[in-house]
XYZ file of C-alpha atoms in Angstrom:
446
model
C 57.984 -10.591 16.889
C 56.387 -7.366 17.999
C 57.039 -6.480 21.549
C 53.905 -7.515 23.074
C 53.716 -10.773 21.244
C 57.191 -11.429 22.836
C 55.563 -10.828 26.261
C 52.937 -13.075 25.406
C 55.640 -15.708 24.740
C 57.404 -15.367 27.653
C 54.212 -15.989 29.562
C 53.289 -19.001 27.771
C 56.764 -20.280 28.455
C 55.952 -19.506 32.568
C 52.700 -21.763 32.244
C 54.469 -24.473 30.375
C 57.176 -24.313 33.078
C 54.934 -24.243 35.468
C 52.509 -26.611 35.130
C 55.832 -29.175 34.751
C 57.182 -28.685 37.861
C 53.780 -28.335 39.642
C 52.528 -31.810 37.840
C 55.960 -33.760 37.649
C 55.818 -36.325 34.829
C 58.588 -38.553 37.120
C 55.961 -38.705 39.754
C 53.209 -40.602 37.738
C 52.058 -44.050 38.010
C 50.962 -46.054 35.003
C 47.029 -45.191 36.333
C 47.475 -41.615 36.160
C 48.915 -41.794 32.817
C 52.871 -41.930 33.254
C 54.696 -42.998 30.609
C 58.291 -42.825 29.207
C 56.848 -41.018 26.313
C 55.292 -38.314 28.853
C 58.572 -37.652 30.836
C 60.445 -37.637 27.170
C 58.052 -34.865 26.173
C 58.096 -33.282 29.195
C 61.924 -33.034 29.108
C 61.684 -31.492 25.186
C 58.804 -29.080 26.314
C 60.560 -27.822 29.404
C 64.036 -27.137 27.401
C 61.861 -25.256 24.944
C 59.939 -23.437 27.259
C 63.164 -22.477 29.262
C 64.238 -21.057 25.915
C 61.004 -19.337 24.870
C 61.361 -17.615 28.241
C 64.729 -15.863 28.036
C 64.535 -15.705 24.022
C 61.148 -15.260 22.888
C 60.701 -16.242 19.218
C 57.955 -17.635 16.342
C 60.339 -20.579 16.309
C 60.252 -21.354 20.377
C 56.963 -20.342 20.075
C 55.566 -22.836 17.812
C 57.658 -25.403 19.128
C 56.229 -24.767 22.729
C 52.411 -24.478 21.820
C 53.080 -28.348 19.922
C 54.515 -29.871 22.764
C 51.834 -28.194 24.857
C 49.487 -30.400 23.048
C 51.815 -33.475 23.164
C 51.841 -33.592 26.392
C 48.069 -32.626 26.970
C 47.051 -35.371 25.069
C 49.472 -37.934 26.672
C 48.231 -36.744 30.188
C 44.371 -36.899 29.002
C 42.326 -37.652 30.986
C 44.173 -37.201 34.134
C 45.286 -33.423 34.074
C 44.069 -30.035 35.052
C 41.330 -27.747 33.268
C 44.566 -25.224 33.557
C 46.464 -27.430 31.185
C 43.306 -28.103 28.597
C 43.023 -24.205 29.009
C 46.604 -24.382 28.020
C 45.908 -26.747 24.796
C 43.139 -24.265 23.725
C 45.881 -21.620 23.718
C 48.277 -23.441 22.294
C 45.884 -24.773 19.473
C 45.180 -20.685 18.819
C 48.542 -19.880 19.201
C 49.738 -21.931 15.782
C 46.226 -20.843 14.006
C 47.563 -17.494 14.737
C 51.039 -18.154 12.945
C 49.558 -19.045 9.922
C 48.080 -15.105 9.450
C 49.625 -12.397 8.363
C 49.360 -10.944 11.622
C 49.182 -13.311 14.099
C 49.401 -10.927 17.091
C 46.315 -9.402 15.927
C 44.596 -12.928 15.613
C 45.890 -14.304 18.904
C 45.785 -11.446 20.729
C 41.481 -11.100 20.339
C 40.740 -14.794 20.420
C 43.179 -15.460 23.786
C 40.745 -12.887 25.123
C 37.571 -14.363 24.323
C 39.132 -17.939 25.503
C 39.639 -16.431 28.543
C 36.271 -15.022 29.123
C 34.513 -17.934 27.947
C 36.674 -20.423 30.845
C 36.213 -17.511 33.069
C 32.551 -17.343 32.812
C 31.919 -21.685 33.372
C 34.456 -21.440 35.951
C 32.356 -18.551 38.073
C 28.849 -20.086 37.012
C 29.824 -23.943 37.925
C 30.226 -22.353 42.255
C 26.915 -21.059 42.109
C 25.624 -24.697 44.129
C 24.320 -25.933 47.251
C 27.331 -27.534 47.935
C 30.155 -24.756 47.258
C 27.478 -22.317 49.341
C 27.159 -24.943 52.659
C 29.909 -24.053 55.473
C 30.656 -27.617 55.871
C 31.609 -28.853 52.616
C 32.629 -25.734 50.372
C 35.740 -26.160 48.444
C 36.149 -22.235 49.102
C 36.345 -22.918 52.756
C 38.377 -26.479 52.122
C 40.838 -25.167 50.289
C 41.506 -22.152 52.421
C 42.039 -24.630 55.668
C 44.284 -26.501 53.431
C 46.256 -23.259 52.517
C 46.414 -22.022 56.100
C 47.896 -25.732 57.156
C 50.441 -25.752 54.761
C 52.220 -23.448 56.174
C 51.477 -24.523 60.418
C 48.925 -21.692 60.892
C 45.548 -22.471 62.670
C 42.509 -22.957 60.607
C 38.918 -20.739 61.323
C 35.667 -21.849 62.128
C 33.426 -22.794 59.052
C 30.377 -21.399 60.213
C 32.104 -17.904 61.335
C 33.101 -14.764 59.673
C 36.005 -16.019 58.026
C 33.975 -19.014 56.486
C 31.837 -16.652 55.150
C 34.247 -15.202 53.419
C 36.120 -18.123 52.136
C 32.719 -18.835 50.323
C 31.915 -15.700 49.269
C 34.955 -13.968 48.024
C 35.818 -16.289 45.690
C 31.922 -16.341 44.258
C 31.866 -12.729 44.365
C 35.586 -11.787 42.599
C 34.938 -14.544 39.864
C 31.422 -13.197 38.667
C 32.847 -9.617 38.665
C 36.062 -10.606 36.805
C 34.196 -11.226 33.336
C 32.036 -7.930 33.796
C 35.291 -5.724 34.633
C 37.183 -7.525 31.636
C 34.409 -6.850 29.179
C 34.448 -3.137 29.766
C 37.069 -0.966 28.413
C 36.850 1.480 31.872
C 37.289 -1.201 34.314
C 39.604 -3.717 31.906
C 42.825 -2.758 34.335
C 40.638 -2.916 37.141
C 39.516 -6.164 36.004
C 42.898 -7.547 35.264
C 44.630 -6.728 38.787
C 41.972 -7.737 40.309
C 42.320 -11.416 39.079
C 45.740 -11.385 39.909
C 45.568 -10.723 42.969
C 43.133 -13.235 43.872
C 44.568 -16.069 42.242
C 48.069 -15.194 43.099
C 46.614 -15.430 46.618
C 45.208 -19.100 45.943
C 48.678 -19.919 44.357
C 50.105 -19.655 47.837
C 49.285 -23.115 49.208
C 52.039 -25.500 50.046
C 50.103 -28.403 49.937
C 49.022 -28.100 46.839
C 50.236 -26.664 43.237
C 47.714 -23.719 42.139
C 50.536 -21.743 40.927
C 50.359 -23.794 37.474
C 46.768 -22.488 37.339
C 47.199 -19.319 37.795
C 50.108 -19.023 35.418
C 47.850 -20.315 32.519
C 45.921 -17.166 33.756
C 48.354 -14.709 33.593
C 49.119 -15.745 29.841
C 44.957 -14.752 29.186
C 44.751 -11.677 31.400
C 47.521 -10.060 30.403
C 46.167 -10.164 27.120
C 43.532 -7.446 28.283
C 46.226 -4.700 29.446
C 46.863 -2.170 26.344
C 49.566 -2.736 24.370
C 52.082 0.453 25.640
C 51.729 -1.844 29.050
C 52.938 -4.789 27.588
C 55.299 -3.229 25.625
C 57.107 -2.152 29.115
C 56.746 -5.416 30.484
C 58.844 -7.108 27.442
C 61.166 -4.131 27.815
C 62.105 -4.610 31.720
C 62.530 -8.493 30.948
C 64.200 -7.648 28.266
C 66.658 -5.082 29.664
C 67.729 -7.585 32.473
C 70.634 -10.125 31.629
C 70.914 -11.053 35.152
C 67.434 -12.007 35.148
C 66.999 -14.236 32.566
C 70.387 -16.067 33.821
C 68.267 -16.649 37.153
C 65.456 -17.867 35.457
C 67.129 -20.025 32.680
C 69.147 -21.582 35.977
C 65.776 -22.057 38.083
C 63.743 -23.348 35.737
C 66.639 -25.952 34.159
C 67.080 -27.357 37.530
C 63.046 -27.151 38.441
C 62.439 -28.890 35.226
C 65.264 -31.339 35.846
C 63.269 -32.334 38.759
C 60.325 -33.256 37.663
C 61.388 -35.848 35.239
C 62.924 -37.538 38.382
C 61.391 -40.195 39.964
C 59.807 -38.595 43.830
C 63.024 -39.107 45.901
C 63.289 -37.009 48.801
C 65.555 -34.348 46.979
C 63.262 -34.356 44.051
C 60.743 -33.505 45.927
C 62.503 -31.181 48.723
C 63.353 -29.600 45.155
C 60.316 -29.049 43.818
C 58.503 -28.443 47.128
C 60.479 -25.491 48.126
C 62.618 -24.455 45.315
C 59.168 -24.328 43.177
C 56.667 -22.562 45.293
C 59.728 -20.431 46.589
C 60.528 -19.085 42.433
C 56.483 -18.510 42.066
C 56.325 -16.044 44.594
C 58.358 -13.212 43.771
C 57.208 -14.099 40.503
C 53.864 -13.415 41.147
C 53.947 -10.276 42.786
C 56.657 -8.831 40.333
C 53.304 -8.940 37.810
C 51.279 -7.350 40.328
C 53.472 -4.916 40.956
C 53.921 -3.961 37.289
C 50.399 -4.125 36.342
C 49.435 -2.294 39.790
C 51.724 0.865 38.741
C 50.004 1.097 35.109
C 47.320 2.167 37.101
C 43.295 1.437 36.488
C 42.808 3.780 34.108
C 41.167 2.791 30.148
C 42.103 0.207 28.512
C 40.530 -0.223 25.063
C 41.645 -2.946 23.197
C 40.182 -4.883 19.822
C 37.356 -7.622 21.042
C 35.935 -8.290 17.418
C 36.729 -12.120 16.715
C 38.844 -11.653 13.148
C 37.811 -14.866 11.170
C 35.613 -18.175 11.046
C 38.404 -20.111 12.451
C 38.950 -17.935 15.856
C 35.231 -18.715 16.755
C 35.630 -22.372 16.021
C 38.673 -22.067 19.127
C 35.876 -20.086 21.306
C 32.997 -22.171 20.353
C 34.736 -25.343 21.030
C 35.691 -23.587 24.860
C 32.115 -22.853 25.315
C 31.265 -26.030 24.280
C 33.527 -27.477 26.751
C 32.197 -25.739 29.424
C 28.672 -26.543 28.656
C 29.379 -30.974 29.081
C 29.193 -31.490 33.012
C 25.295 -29.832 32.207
C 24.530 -31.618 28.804
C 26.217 -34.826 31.135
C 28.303 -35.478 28.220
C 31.323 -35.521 30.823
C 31.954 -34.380 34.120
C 35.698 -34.448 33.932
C 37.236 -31.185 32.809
C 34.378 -29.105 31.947
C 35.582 -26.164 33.387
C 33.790 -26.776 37.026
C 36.792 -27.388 39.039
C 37.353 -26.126 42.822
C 33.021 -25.749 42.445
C 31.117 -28.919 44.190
C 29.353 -29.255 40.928
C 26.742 -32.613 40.870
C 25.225 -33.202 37.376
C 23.988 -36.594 37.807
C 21.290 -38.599 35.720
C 19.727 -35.677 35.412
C 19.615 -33.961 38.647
C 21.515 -31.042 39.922
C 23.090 -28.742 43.192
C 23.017 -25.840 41.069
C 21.186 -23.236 41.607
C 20.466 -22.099 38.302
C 20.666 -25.072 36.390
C 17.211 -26.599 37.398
C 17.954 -30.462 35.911
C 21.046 -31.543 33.436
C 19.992 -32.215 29.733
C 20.988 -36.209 30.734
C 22.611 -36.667 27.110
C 24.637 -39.760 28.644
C 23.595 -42.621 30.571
C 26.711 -43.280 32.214
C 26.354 -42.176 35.511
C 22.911 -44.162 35.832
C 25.005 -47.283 37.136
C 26.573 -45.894 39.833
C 28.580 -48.468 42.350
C 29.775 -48.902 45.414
C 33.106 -50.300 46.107
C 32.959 -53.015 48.781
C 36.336 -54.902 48.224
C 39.374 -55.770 46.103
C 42.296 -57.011 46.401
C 43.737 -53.855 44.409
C 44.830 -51.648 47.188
C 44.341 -48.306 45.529
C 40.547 -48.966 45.040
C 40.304 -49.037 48.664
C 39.965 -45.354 48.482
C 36.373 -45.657 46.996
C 35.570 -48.019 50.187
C 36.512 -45.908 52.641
C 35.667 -42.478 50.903
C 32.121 -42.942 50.206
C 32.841 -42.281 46.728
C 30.404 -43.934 43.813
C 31.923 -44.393 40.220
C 30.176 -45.761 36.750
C 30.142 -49.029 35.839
C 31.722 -47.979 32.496
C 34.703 -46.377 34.895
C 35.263 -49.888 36.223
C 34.786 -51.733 33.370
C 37.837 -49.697 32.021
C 39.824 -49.905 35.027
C 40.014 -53.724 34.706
C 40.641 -53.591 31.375
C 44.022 -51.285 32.133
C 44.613 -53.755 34.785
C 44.002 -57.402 34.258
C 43.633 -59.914 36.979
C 42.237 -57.524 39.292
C 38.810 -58.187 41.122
C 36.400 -55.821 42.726
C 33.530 -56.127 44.728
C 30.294 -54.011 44.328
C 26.918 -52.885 45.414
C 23.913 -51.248 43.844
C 20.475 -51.195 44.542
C 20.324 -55.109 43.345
C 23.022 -56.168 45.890
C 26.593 -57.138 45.743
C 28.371 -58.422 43.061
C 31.888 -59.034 41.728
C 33.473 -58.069 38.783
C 36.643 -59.214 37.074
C 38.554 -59.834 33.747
C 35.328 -60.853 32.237
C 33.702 -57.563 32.780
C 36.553 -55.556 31.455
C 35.847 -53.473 28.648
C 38.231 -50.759 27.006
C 36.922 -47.084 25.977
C 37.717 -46.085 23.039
C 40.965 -43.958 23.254
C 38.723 -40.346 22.103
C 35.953 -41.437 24.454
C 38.657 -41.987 27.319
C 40.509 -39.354 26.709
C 37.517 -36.223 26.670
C 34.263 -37.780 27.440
C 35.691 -38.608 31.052
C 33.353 -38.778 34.110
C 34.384 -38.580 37.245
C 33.228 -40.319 40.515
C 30.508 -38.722 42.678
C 30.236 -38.396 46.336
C 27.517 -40.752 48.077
C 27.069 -37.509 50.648
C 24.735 -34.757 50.252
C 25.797 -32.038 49.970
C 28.961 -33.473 47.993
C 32.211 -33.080 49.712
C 35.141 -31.147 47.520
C 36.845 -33.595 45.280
C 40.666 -32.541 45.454
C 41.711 -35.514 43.664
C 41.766 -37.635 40.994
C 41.019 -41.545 42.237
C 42.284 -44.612 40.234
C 38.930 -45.225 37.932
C 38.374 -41.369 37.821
């Protein structure tokens, strides 16, 4: 492989790496899609990642990008927009192979996948809710980063609350601009870095997965003399790749365990503590390229490269056609697209495609513990979302309220999605508060 697309492959090996040990496959329960099957292709996707990181090859490469998509599709619905991100690189990744020069192929479609995320991902925080002091995820997720590590939180409605809103709005609307010009590319690329480098450092929770499957993209937009130094440092250092092929084995080791405390001391400290350095190693090379030109190809080269981008934007388009609200790209955002209505501030109504959210209910009861979290959240989830919980779990019972009164559902109410519908037409539950609160987590019925 040519020198940059062995950078490349060492990245993608980083993400795959990544997103294991930041989403451990030991940890699961049966609701949020653990399996044997996920932990066995976890374990077979971590050895080859380990080995597409320290010896970069079509061979590792392949193999990575179709585990990649094992295990997305074994984690559906229940994963991050990161790791779908992921899939859409993996999917263009073995497109690519097929060419007689797949660096040229990959290397101009990664960019527009990139751009097109990018772009949903900026346009989904420009709401009511991500904008108010008291329930932005900018401003939640900075508290939570700032009490990870025992230091005091700011007030919401003061300077730094400002901020918290409007730096992140600000450097992820100017990201796509800087990336689409050749002049400010580098400018562009560090800056994106940077930021979510930053986010990565929260010890709470695992953003460094996210912003790996970034790093993959953006590097992508550096010229090729830059990557080609990048392959050659990595390259040039033995001692280096020992570290890393030791780290990751045991970091990938640990994730397949079930959450002892040493599993998780493992991956708690031993994780977030190999990201770091990581991290600003890129920064740090990038940063001393400088921000100078950086003209690279941006023409798509064939039919089947815009299929890969048109199926992204078309992804990023469902929370507003309300074909799903699950993995559209609008993470992190306090996005509401409900039955037609709205927070955005661009958006005036959703296209309403789906009915599903138009039987929204209100947990009261049930003797299943974990849907006690509805009850005392204030959270509302379809009908349909129920329906399918009960059918995953039989002999449960669950009582619920609408605008008719309450009402109880059981066995005899369960019915099953079908497995495509399940796994990428997925809505989520929405918040009975206005504005919405910032939905950090996945709950049992989604």
């Amino acid at each position: 492989m040519a020198p940059s697309m062995r950078w490349f492959a060492r990245t993608f090996g980083l993400a795959a790496v990544a997103h294991l040990v930041g989403n451990p496959a030991g940890w699961r329960s049966d609701h949020f899609g653990g399996s044997p099957a996920l932990v066995a292709v976890s374990a077979t996707l971590g050895a080859a990642a380990i080995v597409l990181l320290v010896r970069p090859s079509r061979l590792a490469l392949a193999t990575t990008a179709v585990l990649a998509l094992a295990s997305l599709w074994l984690e559906l619905p229940v994963t991050g927009n990161h790791w779908l991100l992921v899939g859409f690189v993996a999917a263009a990744t073995l497109l690519s192979l097929a060419t007689r020069d797949p660096w040229a192929w990959l290397s101009v479609t990664g960019r527009w996948i990139l751009l097109g995320f990018y772009c949903f991902a900026a346009f989904a925080k420009l709401n009511s809710g991500f904008l108010d002091p008291e329930v932005s995820c900018g401003i939640f997720y900075a508290h939570q980063s700032l009490a990870s590590f025992g230091l005091p939180t700011f007030d919401r409605s003061g300077v730094l609350g400002t901020a918290a809103i409007a730096v992140p709005v600000l450097t992820e609307l100017s990201v796509p601009i800087l990336l689409a010009s050749s002049r400010t590319r580098r400018a562009g690329v560090l800056l994106a870095l940077v930021f979510h480098t930053v986010i990565s450092l929260d010890f709470a929770q695992h953003f460094y997965d996210f912003t790996a499957a970034l790093v993959v993209l953006l590097c992508l937009f550096l010229p090729e003399a830059t990557l080609e130094r990048l392959e050659s440092t990595i390259q040039q250092s033995p001692r280096v790749q020992v570290v890393v092929t030791t780290v990751a084995t045991i970091l990938v080791a640990a994730s397949l365990l079930p959450p002892a405390p040493t599993t998780i001391a493992t991956i708690k400290l031993i994780g977030f503590g190999a990201w770091v350095p990581v991290g600003a190693w890129i920064i740090w090379r990038v940063a001393r390229e400088g921000v100078g030109p950086a003209p690279v190809p941006m023409r798509l080269p064939s039919a089947s490269a815009w299929i890969v981008v048109l199926l992204v934007v078309a992804n990023g388009l469902t929370p507003y056609l309300e074909l799903k609200t699950a993995l559209g790209f609008n993470m992190y955002a306090n996005l509401v697209t409900v039955s037609g209505e709205t927070n955005h501030l661009v958006v005036p109504r959703t296209l309403h495609l789906r009915n599903v959210q138009d039987d929204l209910l209100r947990v009261v009861e049930s003797e299943a513990d974990e849907l006690d979290v509805y009850a005392q959240s204030g959270y509302l989830v379809p009908e349909r979302n129920l329906q399918d919980y009960l059918a995953r779990q039989p002999g449960v019972t669950v009582v619920v309220a609408d605008a008719s009164g309450e009402r109880t559902l059981d066995g005899d109410d369960a019915v099953r999605l079908p497995l495509l519908v399940r796994k990428f037409m997925t809505f989520r539950s929405v918040d009975s508060q206005d504005p919405p609160r910032c939905q950090s987590a996945w709950f049992p019925a989604y």
